[in-house]
Short mmCIF file of C-alpha atoms in Angstrom, two decimals:
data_model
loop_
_atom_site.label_atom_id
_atom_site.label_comp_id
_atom_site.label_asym_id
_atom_site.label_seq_id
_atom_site.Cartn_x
_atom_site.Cartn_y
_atom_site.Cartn_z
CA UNK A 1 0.00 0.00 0.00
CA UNK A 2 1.46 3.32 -1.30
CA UNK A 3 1.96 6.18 0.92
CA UNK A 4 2.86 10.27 0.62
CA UNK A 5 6.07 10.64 0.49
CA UNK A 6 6.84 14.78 1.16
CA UNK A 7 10.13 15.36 -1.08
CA UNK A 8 12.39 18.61 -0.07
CA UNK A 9 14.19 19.78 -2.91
CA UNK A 10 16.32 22.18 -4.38
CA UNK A 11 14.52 24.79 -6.90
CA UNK A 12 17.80 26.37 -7.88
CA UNK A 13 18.15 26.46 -11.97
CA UNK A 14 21.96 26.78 -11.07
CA UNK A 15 22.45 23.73 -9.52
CA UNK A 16 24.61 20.78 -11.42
CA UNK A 17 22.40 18.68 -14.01
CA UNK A 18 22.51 15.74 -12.45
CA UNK A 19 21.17 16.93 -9.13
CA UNK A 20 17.98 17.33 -11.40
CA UNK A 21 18.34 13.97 -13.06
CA UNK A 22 18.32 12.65 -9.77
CA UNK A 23 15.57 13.84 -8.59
CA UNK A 24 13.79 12.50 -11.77
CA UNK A 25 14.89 9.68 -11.10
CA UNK A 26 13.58 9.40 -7.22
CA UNK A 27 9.90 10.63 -8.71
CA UNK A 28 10.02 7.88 -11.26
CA UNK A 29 10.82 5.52 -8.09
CA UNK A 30 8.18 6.85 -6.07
CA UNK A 31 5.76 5.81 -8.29
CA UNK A 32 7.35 2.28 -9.12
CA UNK A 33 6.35 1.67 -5.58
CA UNK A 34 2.99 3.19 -6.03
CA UNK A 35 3.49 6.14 -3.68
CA UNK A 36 2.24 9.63 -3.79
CA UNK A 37 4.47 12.93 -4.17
CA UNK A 38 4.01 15.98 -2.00
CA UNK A 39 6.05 18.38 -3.05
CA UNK A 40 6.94 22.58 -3.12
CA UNK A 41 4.65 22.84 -6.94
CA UNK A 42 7.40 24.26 -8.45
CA UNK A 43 8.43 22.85 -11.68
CA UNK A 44 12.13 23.79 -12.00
CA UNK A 45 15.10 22.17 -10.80
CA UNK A 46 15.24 19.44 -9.21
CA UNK A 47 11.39 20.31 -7.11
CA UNK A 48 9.93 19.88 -11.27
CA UNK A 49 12.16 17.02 -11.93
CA UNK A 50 11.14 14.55 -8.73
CA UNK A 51 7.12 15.65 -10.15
CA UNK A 52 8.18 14.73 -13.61
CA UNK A 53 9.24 11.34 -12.97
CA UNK A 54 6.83 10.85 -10.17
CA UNK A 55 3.74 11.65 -12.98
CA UNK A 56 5.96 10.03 -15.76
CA UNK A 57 5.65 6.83 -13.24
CA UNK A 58 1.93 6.93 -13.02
CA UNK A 59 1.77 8.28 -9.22
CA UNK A 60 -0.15 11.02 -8.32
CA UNK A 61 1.02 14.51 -7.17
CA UNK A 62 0.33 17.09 -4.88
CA UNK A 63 1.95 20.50 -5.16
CA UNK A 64 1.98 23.33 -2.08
CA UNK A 65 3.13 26.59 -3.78
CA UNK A 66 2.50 29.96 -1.21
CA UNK A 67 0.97 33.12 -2.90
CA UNK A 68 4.47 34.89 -3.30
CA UNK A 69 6.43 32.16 -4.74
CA UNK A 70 3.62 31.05 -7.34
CA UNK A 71 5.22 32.70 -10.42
CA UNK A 72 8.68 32.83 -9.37
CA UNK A 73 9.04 29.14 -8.87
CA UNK A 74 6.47 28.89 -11.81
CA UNK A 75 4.02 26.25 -9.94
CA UNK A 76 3.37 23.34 -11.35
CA UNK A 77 0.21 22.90 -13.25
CA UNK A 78 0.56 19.61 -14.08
CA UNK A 79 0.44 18.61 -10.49
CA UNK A 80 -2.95 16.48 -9.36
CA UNK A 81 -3.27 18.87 -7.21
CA UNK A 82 -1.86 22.16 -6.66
CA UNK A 83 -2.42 24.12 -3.69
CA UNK A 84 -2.07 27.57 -3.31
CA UNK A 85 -1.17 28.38 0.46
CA UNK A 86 -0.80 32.14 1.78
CA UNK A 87 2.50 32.27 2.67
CA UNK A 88 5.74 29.65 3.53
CA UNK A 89 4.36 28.62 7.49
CA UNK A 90 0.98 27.67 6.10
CA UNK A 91 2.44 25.72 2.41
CA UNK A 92 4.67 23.65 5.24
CA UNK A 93 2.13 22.96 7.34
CA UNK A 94 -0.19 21.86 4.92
CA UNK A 95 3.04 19.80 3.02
CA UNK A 96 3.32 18.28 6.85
CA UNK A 97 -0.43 17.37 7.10
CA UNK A 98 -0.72 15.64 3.84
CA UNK A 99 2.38 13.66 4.28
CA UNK A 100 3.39 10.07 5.98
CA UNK A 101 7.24 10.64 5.43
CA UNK A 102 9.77 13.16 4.38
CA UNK A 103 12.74 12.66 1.88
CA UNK A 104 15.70 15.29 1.86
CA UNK A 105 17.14 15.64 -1.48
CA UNK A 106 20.31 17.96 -2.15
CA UNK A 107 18.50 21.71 -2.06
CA UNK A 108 19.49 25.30 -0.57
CA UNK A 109 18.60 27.29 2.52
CA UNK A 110 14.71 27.01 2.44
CA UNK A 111 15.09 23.03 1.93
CA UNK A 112 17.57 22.92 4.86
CA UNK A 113 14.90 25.31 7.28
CA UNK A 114 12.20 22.30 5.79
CA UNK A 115 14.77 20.00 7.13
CA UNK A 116 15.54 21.13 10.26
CA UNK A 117 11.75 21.46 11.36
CA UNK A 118 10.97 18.28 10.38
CA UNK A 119 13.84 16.69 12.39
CA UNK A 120 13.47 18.79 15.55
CA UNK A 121 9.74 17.92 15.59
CA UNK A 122 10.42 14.03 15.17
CA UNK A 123 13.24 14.13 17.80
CA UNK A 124 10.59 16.14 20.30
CA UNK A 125 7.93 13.16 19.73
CA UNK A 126 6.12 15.18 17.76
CA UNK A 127 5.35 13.25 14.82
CA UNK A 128 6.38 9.33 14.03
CA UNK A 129 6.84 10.17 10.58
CA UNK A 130 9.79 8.72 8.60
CA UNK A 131 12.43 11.35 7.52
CA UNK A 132 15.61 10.22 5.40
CA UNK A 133 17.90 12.41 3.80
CA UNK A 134 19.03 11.25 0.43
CA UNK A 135 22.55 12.47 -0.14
CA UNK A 136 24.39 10.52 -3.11
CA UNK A 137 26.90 12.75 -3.73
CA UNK A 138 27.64 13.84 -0.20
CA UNK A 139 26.44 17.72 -0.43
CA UNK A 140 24.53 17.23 2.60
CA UNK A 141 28.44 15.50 4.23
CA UNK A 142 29.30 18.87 6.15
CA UNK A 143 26.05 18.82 7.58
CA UNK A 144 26.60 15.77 8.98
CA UNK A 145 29.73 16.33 10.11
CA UNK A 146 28.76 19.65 11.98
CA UNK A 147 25.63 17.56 13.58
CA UNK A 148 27.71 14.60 14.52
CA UNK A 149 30.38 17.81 16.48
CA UNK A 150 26.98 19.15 17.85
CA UNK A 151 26.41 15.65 19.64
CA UNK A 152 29.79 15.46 21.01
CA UNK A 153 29.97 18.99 22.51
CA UNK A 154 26.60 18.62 24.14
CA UNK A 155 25.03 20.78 22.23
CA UNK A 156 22.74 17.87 20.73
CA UNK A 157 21.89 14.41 21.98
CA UNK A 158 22.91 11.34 20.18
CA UNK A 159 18.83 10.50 19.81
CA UNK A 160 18.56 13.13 17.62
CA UNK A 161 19.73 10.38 14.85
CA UNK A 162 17.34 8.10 16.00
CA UNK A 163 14.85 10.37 14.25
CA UNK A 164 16.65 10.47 10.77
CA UNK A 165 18.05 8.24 8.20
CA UNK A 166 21.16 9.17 6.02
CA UNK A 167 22.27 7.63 3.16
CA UNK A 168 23.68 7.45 -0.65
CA UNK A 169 21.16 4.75 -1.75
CA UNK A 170 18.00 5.49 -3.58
CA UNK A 171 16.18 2.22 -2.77
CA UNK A 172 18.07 2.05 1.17
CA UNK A 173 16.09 5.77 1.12
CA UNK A 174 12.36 4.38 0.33
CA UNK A 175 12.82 1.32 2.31
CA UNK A 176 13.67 3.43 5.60
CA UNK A 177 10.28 5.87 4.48
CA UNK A 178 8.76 2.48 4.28
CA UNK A 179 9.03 0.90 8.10
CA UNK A 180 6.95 2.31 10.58
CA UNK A 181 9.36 3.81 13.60
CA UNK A 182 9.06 4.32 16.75
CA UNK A 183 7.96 7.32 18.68
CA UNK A 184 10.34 9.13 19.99
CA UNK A 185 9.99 9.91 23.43
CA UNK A 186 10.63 13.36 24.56
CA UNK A 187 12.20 14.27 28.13
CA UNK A 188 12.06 17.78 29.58
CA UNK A 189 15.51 18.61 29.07
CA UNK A 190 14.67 17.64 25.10
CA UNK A 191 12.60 20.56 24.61
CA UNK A 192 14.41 23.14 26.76
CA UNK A 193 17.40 22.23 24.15
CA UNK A 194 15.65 22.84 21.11
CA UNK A 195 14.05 26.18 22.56
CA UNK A 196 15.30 28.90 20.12
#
């Protein structure tokens, strides 16, 4: 049984072909295993690409453009379903609500915020939604790195990777989105760390 997988994505026309041709690639996958895409309705870069495929595949789409972004990322019209949301808090939220798991593909600053949120809200037992980052050419390997230093200094606790897969692997990616995981269970000292 198929499920909505939310894909975070770069929109960047600058980015390095085969960024994009991944992403095709990952829609096209998506829909071999008869899931749906949620995704930013843009359809440049690599956020058009992952639709593409995904639609290319046979799976159904849903795009979540906000207001102000509707021409510049030129929304996606072939989408399923394209949703026009008022601004970025309320196309995230709605991207959230009609999800059951989040994949990270390479992407810029606003797909690292869509990250981040996602993560701290799984870590505080928030949600029990699956969240993998797809990395396979290691853009996202700094991050790591700097989240794996936050750990040891203290800064971070080691659960916080209990709430996230990483990996190079398309089909190691949909498999994780595809388990059911555990709750994470939040302690007080959890949410005093992630307080801004």
């Amino acid at each position: 049984m198929g499920i909505a997988v939310c894909v975070f994505c770069a929109s960047s026309t600058r980015i390095d072909p085969v960024h994009v041709e991944f992403a095709e690639r990952v829609g096209l996958e998506l829909a071999r295993r008869g899931h749906t895409l949620v995704s930013g309705g843009g359809r440049i870069s690599s956020m058009g690409a992952v639709a593409r495929g995904a639609r290319a595949g046979g799976a159904r789409t849903i795009g979540v453009v906000p207001e102000a972004l509707r021409h510049v990322e030129v929304s996606d019209e072939d989408s399923d379903e394209l949703i026009i949301t008022p601004d970025m808090r309320s196309r995230k939220g709605e991207m959230d609500r009609r999800s059951d798991a989040f994949l990270v593909l390479p992407g810029g600053i606003g797909t690292l915020e869509e990250l981040f949120e996602i993560w701290t809200s799984r870590t505080l037992g928030m949600h029990d939604k699956p969240l993998v980052v797809l990395d396979p050419l290691g853009v996202y390997a700094p991050l790591r790195e700097l989240a794996d230093n936050l750990t040891e200094l203290g800064f971070a606790r080691p659960k916080i990777f209990d709430a996230i897969g990483w990996t190079a692997d398309l089909d190691e990616a949909l498999d994780l989105l595809e388990r059911s995981r555990p709750r994470i269970e939040a302690t007080p000292e959890d949410f005093t760390e992630a307080q801004p």
